[in-house]
Every structure is written in structure tokens, then in C-alpha cells.
XYZ file of N, CA and C in Angstrom:
756
model
N 0.842 -1.215 0.011
C -0.237 0.024 -0.020
C 0.896 1.213 -0.073
N 1.872 1.147 0.778
C 2.788 2.488 0.791
C 3.608 2.618 -0.434
N 3.814 1.542 -1.145
C 4.501 1.686 -2.506
C 3.673 2.190 -3.553
N 2.518 1.607 -3.540
C 1.426 2.333 -4.452
C 1.205 3.899 -4.268
N 1.158 4.183 -2.931
C 1.092 5.303 -2.604
C 2.115 6.265 -3.055
N 3.495 5.896 -2.829
C 4.593 6.681 -3.359
C 4.651 6.796 -4.761
N 4.088 5.777 -5.721
C 3.914 5.797 -7.030
C 2.982 6.998 -7.377
N 1.873 6.904 -6.747
C 0.825 7.957 -6.749
C 1.363 9.334 -6.632
N 2.239 9.472 -5.786
C 2.560 10.973 -5.333
C 3.480 11.414 -6.551
N 4.471 10.386 -6.868
C 5.344 10.843 -8.058
C 4.450 11.218 -9.391
N 3.438 10.433 -9.630
C 2.551 10.743 -10.892
C 2.052 12.137 -10.646
N 1.536 12.314 -9.336
C 0.901 13.701 -8.930
C 1.833 14.736 -9.121
N 3.206 14.567 -8.737
C 4.295 15.629 -8.936
C 4.513 15.789 -10.353
N 4.361 14.936 -11.147
C 4.498 15.015 -12.768
C 3.140 15.420 -13.320
N 2.225 15.713 -12.635
C 0.957 16.352 -13.173
C 0.095 15.409 -13.849
N 0.396 14.044 -13.829
C -0.533 13.013 -14.530
C -1.477 12.693 -13.352
N -2.624 13.049 -13.441
C -3.608 13.104 -12.467
C -4.334 11.768 -12.340
N -4.793 11.359 -13.720
C -5.341 10.093 -13.903
C -4.658 8.847 -13.446
N -3.193 9.059 -13.578
C -2.393 7.809 -13.247
C -2.201 7.866 -11.581
N -2.091 9.066 -11.227
C -1.965 9.376 -9.685
C -3.183 8.663 -8.885
N -4.515 9.024 -9.503
C -5.546 8.422 -8.925
C -5.554 6.909 -8.876
N -5.222 6.432 -10.091
C -5.211 4.909 -10.164
C -4.429 4.308 -9.064
N -3.150 4.774 -8.783
C -2.425 4.234 -7.732
C -2.961 4.533 -6.314
N -3.403 5.746 -6.061
C -4.069 5.858 -4.968
C -5.239 4.981 -4.446
N -5.932 4.702 -5.525
C -6.970 3.715 -5.490
C -6.517 2.265 -5.094
N -5.391 2.004 -5.680
C -4.778 0.639 -5.419
C -4.281 0.662 -3.931
N -3.870 1.693 -3.484
C -3.235 1.551 -2.155
C -4.465 1.712 -1.156
N -5.530 2.432 -1.325
C -6.716 2.338 -0.720
C -7.436 1.191 -0.520
N -7.369 0.239 -1.626
C -8.033 -1.060 -1.557
C -7.377 -2.016 -0.676
N -6.151 -1.895 -0.648
C -5.192 -2.789 0.364
C -5.382 -2.277 1.776
N -5.536 -0.956 2.025
C -5.576 -0.439 3.326
C -7.133 -0.626 3.935
N -8.198 -0.704 3.020
C -9.340 -0.831 3.374
C -9.582 -2.311 3.877
N -8.726 -3.324 3.251
C -8.627 -4.564 3.546
C -8.051 -4.865 4.740
N -6.974 -4.345 5.047
C -6.214 -4.903 6.161
C -6.238 -3.968 7.434
N -6.510 -2.727 7.488
C -6.701 -1.946 8.500
C -8.283 -1.847 9.175
N -8.089 -1.413 10.429
C -9.335 -1.239 11.085
C -9.984 0.054 10.385
N -11.212 -0.032 10.620
C -12.108 1.166 9.792
C -11.744 2.458 10.285
N -11.089 2.542 11.428
C -10.648 4.040 12.143
C -9.262 4.348 12.165
N -8.418 3.375 11.403
C -7.121 3.577 11.475
C -6.631 4.881 10.642
N -5.820 5.674 11.399
C -5.251 6.750 10.815
C -4.710 6.698 9.280
N -4.116 5.528 9.027
C -3.321 5.475 7.753
C -4.588 5.234 6.720
N -5.661 4.744 7.187
C -6.786 4.622 6.262
C -7.249 5.755 5.861
N -7.388 6.867 7.059
C -7.775 8.251 6.750
C -6.890 8.938 5.892
N -5.459 8.776 5.863
C -4.673 9.334 4.998
C -4.895 8.881 3.578
N -5.197 7.637 3.408
C -5.353 7.104 2.156
C -6.699 7.674 1.630
N -7.893 7.903 2.263
C -8.925 8.644 1.874
C -8.609 9.987 1.313
N -7.857 10.623 2.218
C -7.306 12.078 1.930
C -6.526 12.229 0.850
N -5.483 11.465 0.508
C -4.676 11.331 -0.811
C -5.782 11.203 -1.927
N -6.690 10.100 -1.930
C -7.536 9.798 -3.001
C -8.539 10.998 -3.367
N -8.958 11.647 -2.214
C -9.731 12.815 -2.345
C -8.956 13.908 -3.159
N -7.928 14.250 -2.907
C -7.028 15.148 -3.620
C -6.737 14.752 -5.116
N -6.576 13.404 -5.326
C -6.734 13.034 -6.620
C -7.960 13.232 -7.464
N -9.057 12.852 -6.855
C -10.172 13.198 -7.444
C -10.686 14.710 -7.672
N -10.143 15.332 -6.750
C -10.235 17.092 -7.026
C -9.361 17.446 -8.049
N -8.137 16.714 -8.370
C -7.392 17.288 -9.543
C -7.942 16.967 -10.949
N -8.845 15.988 -10.827
C -9.462 15.519 -12.260
C -11.085 16.055 -12.158
N -11.454 16.824 -11.241
C -12.630 17.513 -11.081
C -13.674 16.612 -10.925
N -13.520 15.533 -10.190
C -14.664 14.670 -9.788
C -15.079 14.925 -8.229
N -15.768 16.215 -8.234
C -15.788 16.682 -7.090
C -16.658 15.907 -6.152
N -17.751 15.273 -6.509
C -18.612 14.573 -5.538
C -17.732 13.386 -4.898
N -16.970 12.635 -5.836
C -16.124 11.546 -5.240
C -15.048 12.100 -4.299
N -14.505 13.273 -4.749
C -13.514 13.947 -3.796
C -13.985 14.239 -2.449
N -15.364 14.935 -2.353
C -15.929 15.166 -1.169
C -16.176 14.083 -0.356
N -16.942 12.889 -1.014
C -17.161 11.601 -0.163
C -15.932 11.210 0.476
N -14.629 11.135 -0.166
C -13.336 10.590 0.386
C -12.923 11.430 1.380
N -13.177 12.904 1.367
C -12.546 13.756 2.430
C -13.319 13.699 3.566
N -14.688 13.414 3.323
C -15.525 13.287 4.572
C -15.333 12.070 5.450
N -15.011 10.974 4.543
C -14.510 9.840 5.332
C -13.216 10.043 6.094
N -12.293 10.739 5.570
C -11.053 10.848 6.163
C -11.445 11.996 7.624
N -12.222 12.856 7.353
C -12.368 13.767 8.451
C -13.035 12.831 9.780
N -14.093 11.974 9.300
C -14.750 11.245 10.249
C -13.656 10.478 11.097
N -12.729 9.715 10.272
C -11.649 8.939 10.949
C -10.630 9.749 11.948
N -10.424 10.919 11.473
C -9.255 11.606 12.204
C -10.106 12.344 13.431
N -11.360 12.624 13.458
C -12.067 13.071 14.652
C -12.144 12.104 15.582
N -12.142 10.532 15.297
C -12.120 9.635 16.069
C -10.879 9.402 16.748
N -9.951 9.104 15.600
C -8.670 8.607 15.912
C -7.569 9.544 16.363
N -7.582 10.889 16.119
C -6.656 11.591 16.367
C -6.958 12.694 17.621
N -5.967 13.207 18.265
C -6.298 14.371 19.290
C -6.893 15.562 18.515
N -7.651 16.356 19.186
C -8.375 17.377 18.583
C -7.354 18.475 18.235
N -6.310 18.543 18.810
C -5.276 19.527 18.334
C -4.126 18.948 17.391
N -4.364 17.811 17.012
C -3.301 17.397 16.058
C -3.455 18.009 14.797
N -2.203 18.407 14.318
C -1.967 19.350 13.145
C -2.817 18.629 11.692
N -3.079 17.340 11.695
C -3.592 16.997 10.498
C -5.136 17.381 10.727
N -5.634 17.565 11.654
C -7.161 17.975 11.819
C -7.287 19.397 11.003
N -6.451 20.330 11.404
C -6.825 21.457 10.453
C -6.414 21.257 8.945
N -5.437 20.571 8.721
C -4.893 20.294 7.303
C -5.954 19.680 6.528
N -6.462 18.808 7.077
C -7.483 17.674 6.245
C -8.809 18.503 6.103
N -9.231 19.630 7.251
C -10.241 20.314 7.021
C -10.169 21.389 5.988
N -8.898 21.901 5.855
C -8.526 22.869 4.743
C -8.715 22.248 3.384
N -8.275 20.907 3.282
C -8.430 20.137 2.002
C -9.974 20.028 1.725
N -10.731 19.777 2.500
C -12.171 19.821 2.420
C -12.829 21.112 1.839
N -12.256 22.320 2.528
C -12.679 23.561 1.942
C -12.307 23.679 0.635
N -10.850 23.185 0.268
C -10.546 23.530 -1.095
C -11.190 22.679 -2.261
N -11.755 21.588 -1.730
C -12.342 20.721 -2.639
C -13.728 21.523 -2.870
N -14.435 22.180 -2.087
C -15.581 22.726 -2.192
C -15.434 24.090 -2.975
N -14.274 24.643 -2.677
C -13.932 25.994 -3.435
C -13.573 25.662 -4.904
N -12.805 24.615 -5.106
C -12.769 24.263 -6.496
C -13.923 23.858 -7.351
N -14.756 23.290 -6.628
C -16.137 22.917 -7.272
C -16.918 24.192 -7.739
N -16.827 25.145 -6.459
C -17.568 26.389 -6.783
C -16.986 27.172 -7.992
N -15.585 27.249 -8.099
C -14.875 27.999 -9.105
C -15.297 27.195 -10.478
N -15.361 25.992 -10.572
C -15.566 25.257 -11.746
C -16.944 25.590 -12.119
N -17.885 25.504 -11.231
C -19.320 25.770 -11.804
C -19.571 27.373 -12.281
N -18.904 28.076 -11.420
C -18.757 29.596 -11.864
C -18.142 29.798 -13.196
N -17.183 29.091 -13.754
C -16.577 29.276 -14.938
C -17.674 28.769 -15.988
N -18.180 27.692 -15.608
C -19.387 27.077 -16.705
C -20.573 28.014 -16.516
N -20.754 29.236 -15.867
C -21.947 29.885 -15.494
C -22.921 29.202 -14.999
N -22.659 28.141 -14.179
C -23.717 27.574 -13.355
C -23.814 28.336 -12.027
N -24.276 29.420 -11.879
C -23.942 30.336 -10.849
C -24.857 29.745 -9.475
N -25.929 29.122 -9.800
C -26.834 28.820 -8.677
C -25.858 27.458 -7.846
N -25.457 26.681 -8.830
C -24.490 25.465 -8.187
C -23.268 25.999 -7.569
N -22.876 26.990 -7.910
C -21.526 27.582 -7.327
C -21.913 28.159 -6.099
N -23.178 28.869 -5.846
C -23.656 29.343 -4.844
C -23.903 28.275 -3.687
N -24.411 27.177 -3.999
C -24.557 26.023 -3.119
C -23.113 25.546 -2.367
N -22.042 25.533 -3.186
C -20.797 25.510 -2.340
C -20.301 26.480 -1.608
N -20.573 27.645 -2.320
C -19.947 28.915 -1.504
C -20.758 29.102 -0.248
N -21.942 28.901 -0.081
C -22.827 28.938 1.179
C -22.349 28.003 2.164
N -21.937 26.855 1.693
C -21.306 25.827 2.560
C -20.077 26.389 3.225
N -19.169 26.933 2.234
C -17.868 27.466 2.616
C -18.067 28.800 3.753
N -18.826 29.555 3.209
C -19.222 30.804 4.139
C -19.583 30.456 5.454
N -20.113 29.309 5.759
C -20.666 28.885 7.064
C -19.612 28.527 7.952
N -18.437 28.202 7.225
C -17.136 27.624 7.911
C -15.921 28.650 8.220
N -15.831 29.676 7.378
C -14.926 30.535 7.299
C -15.251 31.791 6.758
N -14.291 32.735 7.128
C -14.652 34.174 6.388
C -13.474 34.429 5.536
N -13.653 34.177 4.360
C -12.708 34.354 3.187
C -12.973 35.375 2.289
N -11.939 36.149 1.721
C -12.550 37.229 0.814
C -12.692 36.668 -0.597
N -11.992 35.613 -1.080
C -12.506 34.946 -2.254
C -13.811 34.371 -2.383
N -14.200 33.650 -1.136
C -15.363 33.135 -1.119
C -16.498 34.371 -1.185
N -16.406 35.276 -0.546
C -17.437 36.336 -0.562
C -17.465 37.140 -1.990
N -16.273 37.161 -2.455
C -16.364 37.800 -3.776
C -16.999 37.030 -4.962
N -16.805 35.779 -4.899
C -17.526 34.826 -5.708
C -18.874 34.753 -5.451
N -19.232 34.839 -4.155
C -20.611 34.887 -3.729
C -21.344 36.101 -4.449
N -20.574 37.255 -4.153
C -21.354 38.334 -4.645
C -21.338 38.321 -6.219
N -20.404 37.924 -6.928
C -20.402 37.726 -8.483
C -21.705 36.787 -8.950
N -21.873 35.742 -8.130
C -22.787 34.674 -8.614
C -24.123 35.384 -8.441
N -24.330 36.160 -7.215
C -25.779 36.730 -7.192
C -25.893 37.936 -8.159
N -24.728 38.830 -8.513
C -24.704 39.744 -9.461
C -25.039 39.181 -10.761
N -24.544 37.948 -11.349
C -24.938 37.485 -12.667
C -26.168 36.892 -12.699
N -26.772 36.611 -11.468
C -28.193 36.057 -11.382
C -29.035 37.311 -11.319
N -28.643 38.386 -11.275
C -29.452 39.633 -11.173
C -30.194 39.804 -9.825
N -29.500 39.039 -8.807
C -30.057 39.261 -7.458
C -29.137 40.505 -6.852
N -29.430 41.623 -6.960
C -28.369 42.569 -6.727
C -28.429 42.881 -5.163
N -29.581 42.875 -4.608
C -29.431 43.019 -2.994
C -28.704 42.068 -2.347
N -28.367 40.875 -2.930
C -27.691 39.727 -2.170
C -26.500 40.031 -2.482
N -26.149 40.416 -3.782
C -24.813 40.773 -4.329
C -24.180 41.909 -3.446
N -25.174 42.801 -3.139
C -24.674 43.910 -2.234
C -24.269 43.354 -0.777
N -25.156 42.586 -0.192
C -24.832 41.837 1.053
C -23.667 41.253 1.151
N -23.288 40.470 -0.002
C -21.964 39.649 0.080
C -20.924 40.593 0.002
N -20.971 41.679 -0.947
C -19.850 42.664 -1.001
C -19.469 43.482 0.358
N -20.629 43.637 1.124
C -20.323 44.514 2.411
C -19.552 43.466 3.219
N -19.803 42.278 3.194
C -18.826 41.196 4.166
C -17.612 41.205 3.463
N -17.543 41.319 2.233
C -16.050 41.385 1.543
C -15.208 42.618 2.046
N -15.838 43.655 2.233
C -15.400 44.836 2.381
C -14.641 44.918 3.661
N -15.169 43.914 4.817
C -14.109 44.049 5.985
C -13.198 43.180 5.839
N -12.706 42.422 4.840
C -11.446 41.683 4.677
C -10.769 41.673 3.275
N -11.328 42.752 2.614
C -10.548 42.847 1.261
C -10.043 44.076 1.040
N -9.472 44.466 0.084
C -8.839 45.684 -0.480
C -9.850 46.601 -0.827
N -9.898 48.050 -0.525
C -10.970 48.958 -0.838
C -11.252 48.909 -2.263
N -10.149 48.825 -3.235
C -10.296 48.955 -4.520
C -11.220 47.858 -5.279
N -11.126 46.690 -4.692
C -11.985 45.581 -5.068
C -13.340 45.717 -4.690
N -13.470 46.189 -3.449
C -14.685 46.307 -2.860
C -15.433 47.503 -3.638
N -14.901 48.514 -3.965
C -15.634 49.746 -4.299
C -16.213 49.365 -5.739
N -15.334 48.817 -6.589
C -15.738 48.439 -8.044
C -16.925 47.397 -7.905
N -16.781 46.385 -7.281
C -17.800 45.402 -7.150
C -19.210 45.956 -6.512
N -19.176 46.657 -5.439
C -20.393 46.896 -4.786
C -21.038 47.915 -5.581
N -20.190 48.844 -6.235
C -20.716 49.889 -7.155
C -21.498 49.465 -8.140
N -21.148 48.362 -8.944
C -21.779 47.937 -9.918
C -23.115 47.268 -9.585
N -23.020 46.690 -8.447
C -24.417 46.064 -7.804
C -25.347 47.231 -7.449
N -24.771 48.195 -6.799
C -25.545 49.313 -6.446
C -26.315 49.868 -7.848
N -25.636 50.228 -8.828
C -26.051 50.868 -9.902
C -27.053 50.099 -10.606
N -26.850 48.728 -10.718
C -27.747 47.654 -11.401
C -29.075 47.562 -10.497
N -29.036 47.901 -9.172
C -30.143 48.024 -8.247
C -30.794 49.144 -8.074
N -30.345 50.130 -9.058
C -30.958 51.533 -9.192
C -30.775 52.447 -7.848
N -29.690 52.058 -7.038
C -29.252 52.732 -5.928
C -28.138 53.838 -6.250
N -28.627 54.728 -7.122
C -27.675 55.649 -7.746
C -26.898 56.330 -6.867
N -27.244 56.770 -5.662
C -26.617 57.711 -4.887
C -25.542 56.581 -4.097
N -25.752 55.708 -3.796
C -24.844 54.745 -3.320
C -23.689 54.174 -4.247
N -24.328 54.150 -5.490
C -23.422 53.741 -6.592
C -22.315 55.093 -7.038
N -22.896 56.139 -6.882
C -22.033 57.512 -7.181
C -20.979 57.497 -6.038
N -21.197 57.125 -4.883
C -20.224 57.293 -3.746
C -19.330 56.160 -3.785
N -19.765 54.929 -4.425
C -18.695 53.775 -4.503
C -17.951 54.068 -5.687
N -18.358 54.530 -6.865
C -17.513 54.660 -7.921
C -16.541 56.109 -7.798
N -16.985 56.970 -6.987
C -16.158 57.965 -6.724
C -15.023 57.649 -5.964
N -15.285 56.819 -4.905
C -14.083 56.147 -4.007
C -13.143 55.210 -4.986
N -13.692 54.680 -5.873
C -12.905 53.593 -6.753
C -12.002 54.757 -7.717
N -12.593 55.631 -8.183
C -12.003 56.634 -9.010
C -10.697 57.227 -8.411
N -10.887 57.632 -7.126
C -9.676 58.113 -6.237
C -8.636 57.055 -6.201
N -8.882 55.872 -6.252
C -7.789 54.842 -6.034
C -6.933 54.752 -7.403
N -7.669 54.816 -8.531
C -6.960 54.625 -9.660
C -7.765 55.285 -10.923
N -7.230 56.609 -11.124
C -8.201 57.519 -12.034
C -7.746 57.015 -13.362
N -6.595 56.338 -13.594
C -6.317 55.970 -14.979
C -6.628 54.621 -15.503
N -7.552 53.740 -14.838
C -8.039 52.413 -15.131
C -9.324 52.462 -16.001
N -9.247 51.957 -17.053
C -10.388 52.008 -18.017
C -11.728 51.709 -17.221
N -11.644 50.563 -16.391
C -12.747 50.189 -15.725
C -13.558 51.321 -14.857
N -12.807 52.190 -14.499
C -13.322 53.366 -13.624
C -14.359 54.055 -14.640
N -14.203 54.256 -15.866
C -14.976 55.046 -16.810
C -16.068 54.094 -17.458
N -15.782 52.855 -17.358
C -16.891 52.065 -17.751
C -17.915 51.866 -16.699
N -17.437 52.004 -15.478
C -18.517 51.982 -14.370
C -19.417 53.309 -14.325
N -18.612 54.373 -14.628
C -19.484 55.683 -14.839
C -20.289 55.643 -16.087
N -19.955 54.937 -17.148
C -20.856 54.665 -18.427
C -22.146 54.130 -17.993
N -22.028 53.001 -17.078
C -23.195 52.374 -16.597
C -24.069 53.368 -15.751
N -23.284 54.000 -15.004
C -24.074 54.854 -13.974
C -24.873 55.779 -14.720
N -24.492 56.441 -15.850
C -25.225 57.482 -16.788
C -26.205 56.726 -17.650
N -25.791 55.571 -18.181
C -26.691 55.084 -19.048
C -27.800 54.466 -18.486
N -27.880 53.994 -17.140
C -28.918 53.567 -16.577
C -29.766 54.746 -15.976
N -29.390 55.957 -16.131
C -30.287 57.193 -15.709
C -30.876 57.776 -16.827
N -30.416 57.283 -18.155
C -30.760 57.863 -19.432
C -30.075 58.985 -19.866
N -28.858 59.366 -19.268
C -27.982 60.139 -19.749
C -26.948 59.593 -20.719
N -27.408 59.309 -22.123
C -26.637 58.677 -23.167
C -25.444 59.321 -23.404
N -25.401 60.730 -23.482
C -24.195 61.577 -23.951
C -23.147 61.303 -23.047
N -23.391 61.431 -21.637
C -22.271 61.133 -20.554
C -21.789 59.709 -20.572
N -22.778 58.837 -20.698
C -22.308 57.466 -20.874
C -21.453 57.020 -21.957
N -21.682 57.747 -23.240
C -20.831 57.456 -24.300
C -19.394 58.220 -24.250
N -19.429 59.538 -23.629
C -18.065 59.936 -23.443
C -17.365 59.142 -22.394
N -17.926 58.405 -21.422
C -17.154 57.543 -20.449
C -16.722 56.458 -21.021
N -17.606 55.867 -22.056
C -17.290 54.607 -22.680
C -15.905 54.689 -23.466
N -15.851 56.118 -24.095
C -15.002 56.458 -24.992
C -13.523 56.654 -24.218
N -13.804 57.075 -23.139
C -12.619 57.287 -22.180
C -12.016 55.886 -21.667
N -13.041 55.181 -21.300
C -12.542 53.711 -20.842
C -11.716 52.984 -21.951
N -12.227 53.048 -23.123
C -11.634 52.414 -24.245
C -10.005 52.969 -24.605
N -10.033 54.267 -24.415
C -8.682 54.916 -24.641
C -7.709 54.683 -23.399
N -8.187 54.178 -22.270
C -7.422 53.778 -21.103
C -7.194 52.328 -21.178
N -7.653 51.505 -22.042
C -7.361 50.132 -22.250
C -8.552 49.250 -22.033
N -9.632 49.614 -21.558
C -10.914 48.700 -21.257
C -11.391 48.232 -22.571
N -11.171 46.924 -22.903
C -11.451 46.209 -24.249
C -12.136 45.004 -24.095
N -13.069 44.834 -22.963
C -13.969 43.657 -22.768
C -15.144 43.777 -23.808
N -14.942 43.030 -25.155
C -15.901 43.248 -26.071
C -17.281 42.608 -25.625
N -17.081 41.462 -24.928
C -18.257 40.655 -24.472
C -19.064 41.610 -23.649
N -18.634 42.297 -22.765
C -19.401 43.136 -21.840
C -20.115 44.176 -22.647
N -19.374 44.645 -23.607
C -20.149 45.915 -24.287
C -21.345 45.240 -25.143
N -21.081 43.875 -25.608
C -22.350 43.446 -26.413
C -23.313 42.824 -25.542
N -23.051 42.435 -24.097
C -24.186 41.762 -23.316
C -24.567 42.548 -22.102
N -23.835 43.438 -21.704
C -24.515 43.989 -20.435
C -25.557 44.719 -20.594
N -26.575 44.524 -19.848
C -27.919 44.949 -20.025
C -27.917 46.504 -19.634
N -26.856 47.196 -19.005
C -26.865 48.542 -18.805
C -26.695 49.478 -20.271
N -26.192 48.758 -21.059
C -25.927 49.297 -22.374
C -27.202 49.238 -23.516
N -28.166 48.593 -22.921
C -29.339 48.511 -24.086
C -29.808 49.699 -24.683
N -29.858 50.819 -23.880
C -30.452 52.020 -24.295
C -29.461 52.734 -25.271
N -28.177 52.208 -25.490
C -27.378 52.869 -26.367
C -27.176 51.980 -27.760
N -27.737 50.730 -27.813
C -27.218 49.859 -28.817
C -27.754 50.300 -30.216
N -28.791 51.036 -30.276
C -29.231 51.436 -31.636
C -28.501 52.835 -32.175
N -27.759 53.281 -31.443
C -26.944 54.442 -31.758
C -25.938 54.356 -32.606
N -25.606 55.266 -33.642
C -24.332 54.827 -34.576
C -23.034 55.204 -33.856
N -23.022 56.008 -32.879
C -21.758 56.314 -32.271
C -21.455 55.194 -31.474
N -22.324 54.497 -30.707
C -22.134 53.215 -29.824
C -21.564 52.103 -30.918
N -22.196 52.040 -31.880
C -21.740 51.052 -32.894
C -20.489 51.054 -33.468
N -20.214 52.430 -33.487
C -18.790 52.697 -33.824
C -17.697 52.318 -32.919
N -18.009 52.507 -31.574
C -17.213 51.923 -30.610
C -16.949 50.612 -30.525
N -17.982 49.805 -30.697
C -18.081 48.149 -31.020
C -17.137 47.862 -32.034
N -17.165 48.512 -33.161
C -16.492 48.351 -34.470
C -14.981 48.528 -34.240
N -14.612 49.487 -33.387
C -13.319 49.946 -33.052
C -12.676 48.771 -32.135
N -13.577 48.363 -31.196
C -12.919 47.334 -30.367
C -12.835 46.020 -30.999
N -13.768 45.592 -31.967
C -13.376 44.494 -32.905
C -12.194 44.627 -33.627
């Protein structure tokens, strides 16, 4: 079992995840056969196999393995044993990887299920940021604002002001959006995203001229997210204008 485990770790170091999993499974089969069900070495094998499943994005199997490991360690090891925190951190990492994978697939509700679990156990800026983004893309702006307010306590102001400002503006809370965008601009007035935000602010209030002026400045400063220009609903009032179409053509 130890030999198979060593081979698995070598494949893992080489980035060959499928082969690594194969040998972790061989090791696990032996340990399940010869060890007591609460033996720490069996827990370690579950742990290693969980990490291998995580690497190939089989998150349900990874979670199942890691929870078996947690159960063994809680029984077999002292509460203050260093493995307790390490194995718990791996459990969190599996949920986080699953959340990010779902987010990248635009499966925002599925991502939120994982993030809600994570947020119950720890206060992490990445978790709250993704939580806010998921709610934002699901058009649940009040919940996005709530998540970003929690993010504010543990994240950099720049990150916070941009994110919560866009949620405020989509939620038609223009006073709050103006305050957030003003603070964001103070932090970096030469970033194109600053003026993209102001374009949203003015467009959603019907001031198309100021919106277009800010879009032009955003592009001049390097903001070139063509997909945002084509899909963000804040730009809907501008889409029939020739000058907006000219900006899109310039970006293309």
C-alpha cells in the first residue's frame, strides 16, 4: 500500500492526475482490507484519494473521500493534532474548486451551493467575492450587495468599491453607486474600468451622452472587454446609436 501511494505521489508531482488516482485507489483497496475502519493510515489514504479526485474535477467523489477522512481523524486523532486542520483545509479546497468550476461554466446557482457551505465555516475574501459575483450574474443585486459588504471587511478597498458600485447601480441605488464609484476613481483614475462604471451609471439614468463620453474614455485607457459591451444590459439604451456601434467596431 505504501509503495502504491509513493508511485501515486510521483505521478501527482508529474501532473499526471489520472495515473496518480489509479495508484491511490490501489493503495486504498489494500488499506481498506487490512486496517481497522478507524485507523489513521486509512484516513490518510482517503485524504490522498480525495486530492486526486479533486485534480480531475470529480468533486462529488472527492468530497465523499474527504468526509470519510474527516470522520476517521475526528475519532482517531487528538483534537489539536495538526492533521485535523490540514484535512479540514483540504475539504474547504474541494468545495472551493467545485464552486469556481461551476462559476466558470456559468452555473451560478450550483456555485452558490458550494459557496454557502464555505461561508458557514470560514470568512474568506475569495469566497465572498465569488458569492457576490454569482448573485450579481443572477441579477439578485441586493444579495450581491450584502456579500460585497461582508467582503469589504476583509478585502482591499479597490476591489470592494468596484464590485459593490456595479451592484448598487444595477439595483438603481444611484446615490450609493455614485459614492462607491467616486472612491474607486480616487484609487486609480487611469484605469479604464473606472469610466466603464461611470458609463453604466449614466446609461441607466438615461444620460446617453455622458455614458458615451465615459465609454470612449474607458476604451482609450485600455478597457477592451468586447463581450461586456455586447451583453451587459446597462448598455441596452445605447445599442441603436451609430456612435455606440462605432465604438464596438473599433474594439472588434
